[in-house]
Tab-separated table of C-alpha atoms in Angstrom:
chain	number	residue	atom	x	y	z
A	278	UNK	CA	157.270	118.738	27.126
A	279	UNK	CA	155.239	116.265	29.255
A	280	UNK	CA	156.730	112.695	30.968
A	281	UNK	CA	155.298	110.127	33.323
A	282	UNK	CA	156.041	110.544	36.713
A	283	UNK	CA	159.559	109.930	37.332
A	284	UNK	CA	159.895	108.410	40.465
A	285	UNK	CA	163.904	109.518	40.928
A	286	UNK	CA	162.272	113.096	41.167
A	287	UNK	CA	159.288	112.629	42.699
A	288	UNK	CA	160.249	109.575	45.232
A	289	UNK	CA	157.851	107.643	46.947
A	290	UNK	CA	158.982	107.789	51.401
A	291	UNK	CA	157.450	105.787	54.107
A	292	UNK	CA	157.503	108.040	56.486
A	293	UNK	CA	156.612	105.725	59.721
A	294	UNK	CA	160.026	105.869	61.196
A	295	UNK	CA	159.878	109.562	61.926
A	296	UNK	CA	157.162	108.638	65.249
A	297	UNK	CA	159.416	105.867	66.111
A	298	UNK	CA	161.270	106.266	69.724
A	299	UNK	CA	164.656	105.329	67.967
A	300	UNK	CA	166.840	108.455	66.619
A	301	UNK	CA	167.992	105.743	63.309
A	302	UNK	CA	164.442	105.336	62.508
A	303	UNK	CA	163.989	108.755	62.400
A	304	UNK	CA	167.376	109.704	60.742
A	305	UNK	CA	166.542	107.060	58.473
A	306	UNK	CA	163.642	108.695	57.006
A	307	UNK	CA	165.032	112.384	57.614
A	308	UNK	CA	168.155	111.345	54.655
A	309	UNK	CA	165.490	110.477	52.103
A	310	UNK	CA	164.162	113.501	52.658
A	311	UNK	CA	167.303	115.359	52.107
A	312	UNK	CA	167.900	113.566	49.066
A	313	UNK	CA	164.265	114.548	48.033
A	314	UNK	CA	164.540	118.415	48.977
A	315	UNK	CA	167.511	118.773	47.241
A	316	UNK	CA	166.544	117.770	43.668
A	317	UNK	CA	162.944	118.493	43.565
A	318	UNK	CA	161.563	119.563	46.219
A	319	UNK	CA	158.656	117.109	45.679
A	320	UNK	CA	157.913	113.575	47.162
A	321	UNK	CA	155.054	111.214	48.092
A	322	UNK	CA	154.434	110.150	51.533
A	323	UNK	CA	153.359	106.867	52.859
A	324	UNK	CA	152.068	105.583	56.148
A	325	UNK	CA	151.338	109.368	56.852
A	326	UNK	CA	148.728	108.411	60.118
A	327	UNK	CA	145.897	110.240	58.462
A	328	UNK	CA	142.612	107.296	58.572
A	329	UNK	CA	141.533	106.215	55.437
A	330	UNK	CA	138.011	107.400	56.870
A	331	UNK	CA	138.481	111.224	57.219
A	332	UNK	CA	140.387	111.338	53.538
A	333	UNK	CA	137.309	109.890	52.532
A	334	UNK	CA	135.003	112.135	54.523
A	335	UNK	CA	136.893	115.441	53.620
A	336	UNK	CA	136.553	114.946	50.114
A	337	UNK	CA	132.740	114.304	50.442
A	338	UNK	CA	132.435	117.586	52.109
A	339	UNK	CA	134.487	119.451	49.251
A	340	UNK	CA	132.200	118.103	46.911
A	341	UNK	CA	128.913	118.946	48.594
A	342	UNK	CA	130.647	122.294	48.868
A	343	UNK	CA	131.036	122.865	45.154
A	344	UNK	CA	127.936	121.331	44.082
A	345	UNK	CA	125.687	124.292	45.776
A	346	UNK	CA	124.499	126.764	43.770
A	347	UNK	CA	126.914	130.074	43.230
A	348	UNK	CA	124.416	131.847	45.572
A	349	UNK	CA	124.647	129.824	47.952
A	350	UNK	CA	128.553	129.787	48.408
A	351	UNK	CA	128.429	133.321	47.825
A	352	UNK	CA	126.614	133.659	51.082
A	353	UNK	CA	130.364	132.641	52.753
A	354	UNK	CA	132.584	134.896	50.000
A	355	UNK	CA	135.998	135.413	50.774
A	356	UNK	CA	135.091	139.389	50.268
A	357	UNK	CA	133.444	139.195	53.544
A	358	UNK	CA	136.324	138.159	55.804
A	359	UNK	CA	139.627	140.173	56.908
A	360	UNK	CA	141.564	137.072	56.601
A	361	UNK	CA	141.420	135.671	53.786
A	362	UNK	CA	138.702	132.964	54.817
A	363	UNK	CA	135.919	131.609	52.722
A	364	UNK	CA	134.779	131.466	49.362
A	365	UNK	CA	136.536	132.032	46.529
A	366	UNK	CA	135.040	132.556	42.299
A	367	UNK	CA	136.404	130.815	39.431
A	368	UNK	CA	139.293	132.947	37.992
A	369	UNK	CA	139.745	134.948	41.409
A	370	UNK	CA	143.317	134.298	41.229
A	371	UNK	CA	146.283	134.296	39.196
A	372	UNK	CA	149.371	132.377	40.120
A	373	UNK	CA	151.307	132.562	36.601
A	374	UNK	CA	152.063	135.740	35.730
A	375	UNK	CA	150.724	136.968	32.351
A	376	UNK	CA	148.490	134.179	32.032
A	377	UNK	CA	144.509	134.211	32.058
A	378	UNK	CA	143.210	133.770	35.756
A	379	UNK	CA	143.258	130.104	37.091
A	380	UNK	CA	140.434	127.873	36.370
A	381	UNK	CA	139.134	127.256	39.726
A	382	UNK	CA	137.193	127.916	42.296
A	383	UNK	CA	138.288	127.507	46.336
A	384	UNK	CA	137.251	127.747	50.121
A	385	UNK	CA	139.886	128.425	52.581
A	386	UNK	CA	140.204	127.596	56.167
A	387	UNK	CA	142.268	128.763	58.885
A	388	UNK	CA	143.079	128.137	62.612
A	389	UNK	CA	139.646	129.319	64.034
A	390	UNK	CA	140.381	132.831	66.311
A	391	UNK	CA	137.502	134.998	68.059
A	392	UNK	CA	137.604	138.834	66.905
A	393	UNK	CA	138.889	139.584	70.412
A	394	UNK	CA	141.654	137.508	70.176
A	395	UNK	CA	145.339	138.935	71.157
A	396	UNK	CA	146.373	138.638	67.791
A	397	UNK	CA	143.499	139.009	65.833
A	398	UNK	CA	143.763	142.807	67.871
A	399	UNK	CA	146.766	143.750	66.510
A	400	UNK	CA	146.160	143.064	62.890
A	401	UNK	CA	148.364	139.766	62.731
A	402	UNK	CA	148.127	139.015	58.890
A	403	UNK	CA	145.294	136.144	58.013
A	404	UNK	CA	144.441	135.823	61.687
A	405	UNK	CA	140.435	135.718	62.631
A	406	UNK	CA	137.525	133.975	62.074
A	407	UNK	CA	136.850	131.346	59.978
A	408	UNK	CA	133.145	131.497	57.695
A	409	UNK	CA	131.503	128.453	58.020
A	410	UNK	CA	128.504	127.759	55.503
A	411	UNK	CA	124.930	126.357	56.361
A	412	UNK	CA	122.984	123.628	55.182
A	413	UNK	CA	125.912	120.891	55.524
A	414	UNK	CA	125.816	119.216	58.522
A	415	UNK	CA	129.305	117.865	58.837
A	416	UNK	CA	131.422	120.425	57.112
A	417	UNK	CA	132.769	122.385	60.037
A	418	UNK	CA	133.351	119.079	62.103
A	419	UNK	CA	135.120	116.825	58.946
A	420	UNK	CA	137.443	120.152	57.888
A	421	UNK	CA	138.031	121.305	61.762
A	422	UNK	CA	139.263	117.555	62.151
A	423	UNK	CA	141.164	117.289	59.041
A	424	UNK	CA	142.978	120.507	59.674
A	425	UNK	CA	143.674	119.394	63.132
A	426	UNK	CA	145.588	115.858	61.915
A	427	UNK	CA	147.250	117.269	59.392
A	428	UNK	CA	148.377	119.898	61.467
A	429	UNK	CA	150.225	117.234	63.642
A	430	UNK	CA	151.859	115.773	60.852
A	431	UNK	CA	153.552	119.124	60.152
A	432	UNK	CA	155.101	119.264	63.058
A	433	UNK	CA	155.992	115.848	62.696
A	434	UNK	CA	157.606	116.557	59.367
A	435	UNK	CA	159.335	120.003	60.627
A	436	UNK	CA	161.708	118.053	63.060
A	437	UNK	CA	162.052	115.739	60.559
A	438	UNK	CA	163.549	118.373	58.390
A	439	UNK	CA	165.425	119.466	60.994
A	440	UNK	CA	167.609	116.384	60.813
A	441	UNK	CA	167.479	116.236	57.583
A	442	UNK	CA	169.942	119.169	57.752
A	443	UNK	CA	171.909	118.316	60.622
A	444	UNK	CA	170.203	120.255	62.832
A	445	UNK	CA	168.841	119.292	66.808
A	446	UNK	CA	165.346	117.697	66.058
A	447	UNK	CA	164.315	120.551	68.127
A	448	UNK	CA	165.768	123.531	65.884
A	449	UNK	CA	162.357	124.814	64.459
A	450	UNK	CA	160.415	124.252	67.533
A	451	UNK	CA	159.830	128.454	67.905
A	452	UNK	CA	158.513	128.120	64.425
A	453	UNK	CA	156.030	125.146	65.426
A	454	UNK	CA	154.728	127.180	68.332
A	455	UNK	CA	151.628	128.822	67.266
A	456	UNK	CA	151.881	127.866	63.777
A	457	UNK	CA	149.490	129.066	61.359
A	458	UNK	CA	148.039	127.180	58.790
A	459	UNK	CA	145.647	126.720	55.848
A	460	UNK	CA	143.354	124.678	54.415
A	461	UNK	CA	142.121	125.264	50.768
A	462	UNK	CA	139.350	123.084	49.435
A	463	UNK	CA	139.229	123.229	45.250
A	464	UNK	CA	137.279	122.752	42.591
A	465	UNK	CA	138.476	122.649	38.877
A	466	UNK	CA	136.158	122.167	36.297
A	467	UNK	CA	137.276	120.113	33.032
A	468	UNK	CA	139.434	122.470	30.732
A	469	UNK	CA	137.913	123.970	28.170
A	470	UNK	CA	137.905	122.315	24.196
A	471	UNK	CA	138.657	125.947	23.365
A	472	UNK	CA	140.391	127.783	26.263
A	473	UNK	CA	142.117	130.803	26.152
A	474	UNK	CA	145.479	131.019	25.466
A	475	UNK	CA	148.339	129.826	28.308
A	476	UNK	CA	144.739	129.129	30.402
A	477	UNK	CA	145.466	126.585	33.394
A	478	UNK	CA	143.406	125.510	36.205
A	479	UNK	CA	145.833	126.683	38.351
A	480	UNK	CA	148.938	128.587	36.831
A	481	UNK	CA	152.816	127.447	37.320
A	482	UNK	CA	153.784	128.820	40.552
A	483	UNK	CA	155.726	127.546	43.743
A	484	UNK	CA	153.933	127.651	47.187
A	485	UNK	CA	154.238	130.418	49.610
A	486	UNK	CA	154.862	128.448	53.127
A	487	UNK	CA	156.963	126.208	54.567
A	488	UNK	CA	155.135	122.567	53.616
A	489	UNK	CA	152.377	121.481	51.416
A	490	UNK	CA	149.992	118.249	51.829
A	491	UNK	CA	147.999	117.701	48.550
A	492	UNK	CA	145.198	115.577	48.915
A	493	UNK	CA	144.094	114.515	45.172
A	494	UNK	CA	141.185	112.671	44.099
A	495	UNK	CA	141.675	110.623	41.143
A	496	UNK	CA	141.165	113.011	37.806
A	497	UNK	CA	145.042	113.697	37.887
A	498	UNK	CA	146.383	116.968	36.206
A	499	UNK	CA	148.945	117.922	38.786
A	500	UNK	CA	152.635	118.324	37.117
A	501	UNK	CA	155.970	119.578	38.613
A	502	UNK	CA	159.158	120.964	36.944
A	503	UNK	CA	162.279	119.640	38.963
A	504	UNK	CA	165.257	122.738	38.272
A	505	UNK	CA	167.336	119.794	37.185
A	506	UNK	CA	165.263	118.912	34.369
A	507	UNK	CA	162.914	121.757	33.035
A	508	UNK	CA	160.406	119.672	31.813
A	509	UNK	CA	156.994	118.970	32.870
A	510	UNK	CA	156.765	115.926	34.996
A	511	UNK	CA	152.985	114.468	35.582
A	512	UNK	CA	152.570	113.386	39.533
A	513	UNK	CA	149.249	111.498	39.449
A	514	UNK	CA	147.254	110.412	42.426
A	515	UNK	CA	148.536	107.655	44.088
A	516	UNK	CA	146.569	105.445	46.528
A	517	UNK	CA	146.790	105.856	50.370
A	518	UNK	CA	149.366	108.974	49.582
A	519	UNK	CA	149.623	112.642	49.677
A	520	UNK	CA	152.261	114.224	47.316
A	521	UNK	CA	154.830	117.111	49.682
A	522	UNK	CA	156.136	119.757	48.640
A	523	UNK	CA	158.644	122.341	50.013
A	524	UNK	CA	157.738	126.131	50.190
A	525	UNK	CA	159.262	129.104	49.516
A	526	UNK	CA	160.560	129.783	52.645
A	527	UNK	CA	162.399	126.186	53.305
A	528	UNK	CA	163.751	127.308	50.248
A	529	UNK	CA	165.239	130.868	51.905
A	530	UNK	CA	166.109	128.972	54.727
A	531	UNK	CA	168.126	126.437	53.187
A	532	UNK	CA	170.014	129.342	50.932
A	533	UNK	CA	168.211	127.186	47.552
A	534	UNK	CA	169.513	123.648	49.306
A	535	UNK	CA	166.144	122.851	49.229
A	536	UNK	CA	164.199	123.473	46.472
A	537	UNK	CA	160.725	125.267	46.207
A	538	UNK	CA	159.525	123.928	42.846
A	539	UNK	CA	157.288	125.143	40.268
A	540	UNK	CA	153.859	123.283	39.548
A	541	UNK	CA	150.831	123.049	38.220
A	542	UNK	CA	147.224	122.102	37.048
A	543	UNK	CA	145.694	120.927	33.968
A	544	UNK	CA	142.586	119.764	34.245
A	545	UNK	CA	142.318	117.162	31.125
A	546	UNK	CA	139.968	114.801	32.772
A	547	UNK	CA	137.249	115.543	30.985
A	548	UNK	CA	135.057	115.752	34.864
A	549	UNK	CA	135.480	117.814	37.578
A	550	UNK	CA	138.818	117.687	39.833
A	551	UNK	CA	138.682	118.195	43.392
A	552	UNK	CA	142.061	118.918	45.635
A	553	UNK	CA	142.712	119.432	49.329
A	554	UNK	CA	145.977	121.606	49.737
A	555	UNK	CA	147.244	122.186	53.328
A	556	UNK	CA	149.270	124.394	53.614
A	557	UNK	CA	151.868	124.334	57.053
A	558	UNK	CA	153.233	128.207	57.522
A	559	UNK	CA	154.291	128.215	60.625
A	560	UNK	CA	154.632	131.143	63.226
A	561	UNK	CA	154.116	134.482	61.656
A	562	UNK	CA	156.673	136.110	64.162
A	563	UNK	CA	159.650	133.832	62.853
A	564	UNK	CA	162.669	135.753	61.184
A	565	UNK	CA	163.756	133.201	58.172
A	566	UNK	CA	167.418	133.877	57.650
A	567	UNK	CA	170.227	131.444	56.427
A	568	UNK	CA	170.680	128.294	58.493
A	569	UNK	CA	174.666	128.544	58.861
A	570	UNK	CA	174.809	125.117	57.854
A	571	UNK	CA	173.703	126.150	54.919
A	572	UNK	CA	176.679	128.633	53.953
A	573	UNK	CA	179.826	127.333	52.659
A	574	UNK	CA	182.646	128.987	53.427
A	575	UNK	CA	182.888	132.590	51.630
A	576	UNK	CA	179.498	132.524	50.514
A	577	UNK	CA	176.334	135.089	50.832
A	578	UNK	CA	172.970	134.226	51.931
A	579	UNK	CA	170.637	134.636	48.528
A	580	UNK	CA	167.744	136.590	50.562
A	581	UNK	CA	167.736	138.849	53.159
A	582	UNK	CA	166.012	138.125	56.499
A	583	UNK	CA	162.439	138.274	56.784
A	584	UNK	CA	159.894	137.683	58.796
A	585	UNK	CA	156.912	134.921	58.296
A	586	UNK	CA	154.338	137.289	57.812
A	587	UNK	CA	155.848	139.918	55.800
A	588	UNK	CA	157.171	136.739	53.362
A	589	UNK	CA	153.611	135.990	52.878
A	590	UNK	CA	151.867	139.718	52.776
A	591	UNK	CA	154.070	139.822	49.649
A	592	UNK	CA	152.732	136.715	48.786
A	593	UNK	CA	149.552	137.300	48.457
A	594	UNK	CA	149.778	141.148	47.199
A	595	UNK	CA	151.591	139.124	44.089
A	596	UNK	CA	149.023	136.783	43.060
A	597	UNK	CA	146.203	138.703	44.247
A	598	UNK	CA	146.922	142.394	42.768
């Protein structure tokens, strides 16, 4: 079952207050995002600081991306890099299990490290070079600026999160330092009349990291299951917004406080969708146990320990085979 957005699970938050000077500004917006974390794990975000200008510019780039021929973004394949960088084939992926691969195509981006970098050397998981593809101009400018702003605002959001849970504004700064991150550029082409059976453009699944920042354009097609409700809610694009969600390992953190919910995408445009997920992970060295505050009294964390990068090595051997 399918429903309008509901906007008591999917709220809409300014989020200004959280770069204000005053601790109540920032406490302010930190308790609607408590209230947001714990039933849905979902929520737009408003007065985010990202200009109008590079929104605008980074989907132009995604476009021109797509629109080459398959030769020519094969020249930048994902097959050529040792960390997960570059292009990726329609139906590379499969986020639902048992379902036909997604319906979509993708080029990811990473913080940009040198082969002789320290931890590039020791085999840190989805550290190294980015591939950067020729014959458009301002794609490695628009995406390295992008990734850069919206970088900031994780941060920004972390320490909001932080006292969002009663915590010192400060409690995740280890996590912030060095941070890794990714940004995925997508294509989904208009579903199929006649698709194969269960066939999405991107299967139900709930995100890996820590913090997601969905840039949509305006085809729609993105829909979220709140645990509360078990139905399929639609979140449409909304102007001058990006749509948040939490990650799986808020959601380990929190001991299920928070919640990581399930999504996904249904192209039924009829035209092509194109998405910019970023995707905040945060330092790969980080052991995610059970915030104490997060325990009541007699009770068991609901995961063991684990560290950043092992959380997402198992990740990706999931959905990737």
């Amino acid at each position: 079952m399918n429903q309008a957005i509901d906007h008591s699970a999917v709220p809409i938050i300014d989020i200004q207050g959280l770069r204000s000077i005053d601790l109540a500004d920032r406490m302010a917006v930190a308790m609607k995002l408590r209230k947001a974390c714990e039933y849905s794990g979902f929520f737009y975000i408003t007065n985010h600081g990202i200009a109008p200008e590079l929104i605008s510019q980074i989907l132009d780039e995604t476009i021109s991306f797509f629109d080459q021929s398959e030769a020519k973004k094969m020249e930048v394949s994902k097959s050529n890099s040792k960390c997960h960088r570059g292009y990726e084939p329609l139906r590379a992926q499969t986020l639902e299990a048992g379902t036909p691969p997604d319906l979509k195509e993708s080029f990811y981006l990473g913080i940009d490290l040198p082969d002789d970098h320290p931890s590039v050397r020791a085999g840190k998981f989805n550290h190294g070079p980015n591939q950067w593809p020729t014959g458009l101009p301002g794609f490695q400018k628009t995406t390295t600026e992008y990734f850069n702003a919206l970088y900031e605002l994780g941060s920004v959001m972390m320490r909001g999160l932080a006292l969002s849970l009663n915590l010192p504004e400060n409690h995740f700064e280890n996590f912030l330092d060095g941070a890794a991150a990714n940004l995925r550029l997508l294509h989904y082409p208009p579903q199929p009349a006649i698709s194969q059976p269960d066939e999405k453009g991107c299967g139900a699944h709930t995100d890996f990291g820590a913090l997601t920042f969905l840039l949509q354009d305006d085809a729609g097609g993105l829909q979220v299951q709140p645990a509360n409700t078990r139905e399929w809610i639609d979140a449409p694009p909304i102007e001058n917004t990006y749509v948040v969600n939490i990650g799986d390992l808020i959601e380990r953190w929190t001991n299920g406080q928070y919640k990581s919910t399930l999504h996904r995408v249904i192209n039924r445009s009829g035209r092509e969708r194109h998405s910019v997920p970023f995707f905040f992970t945060g330092n790969y060295d980080t052991l995610v146990e059970c915030i104490p505050t997060c325990l009541e009294d007699g009770e068991e964390p609901q995961h063991k320990a684990i560290t950043v990068e092992q959380h997402l090595m198992d990740c990706y051997k999931r959905t990737y085979g």
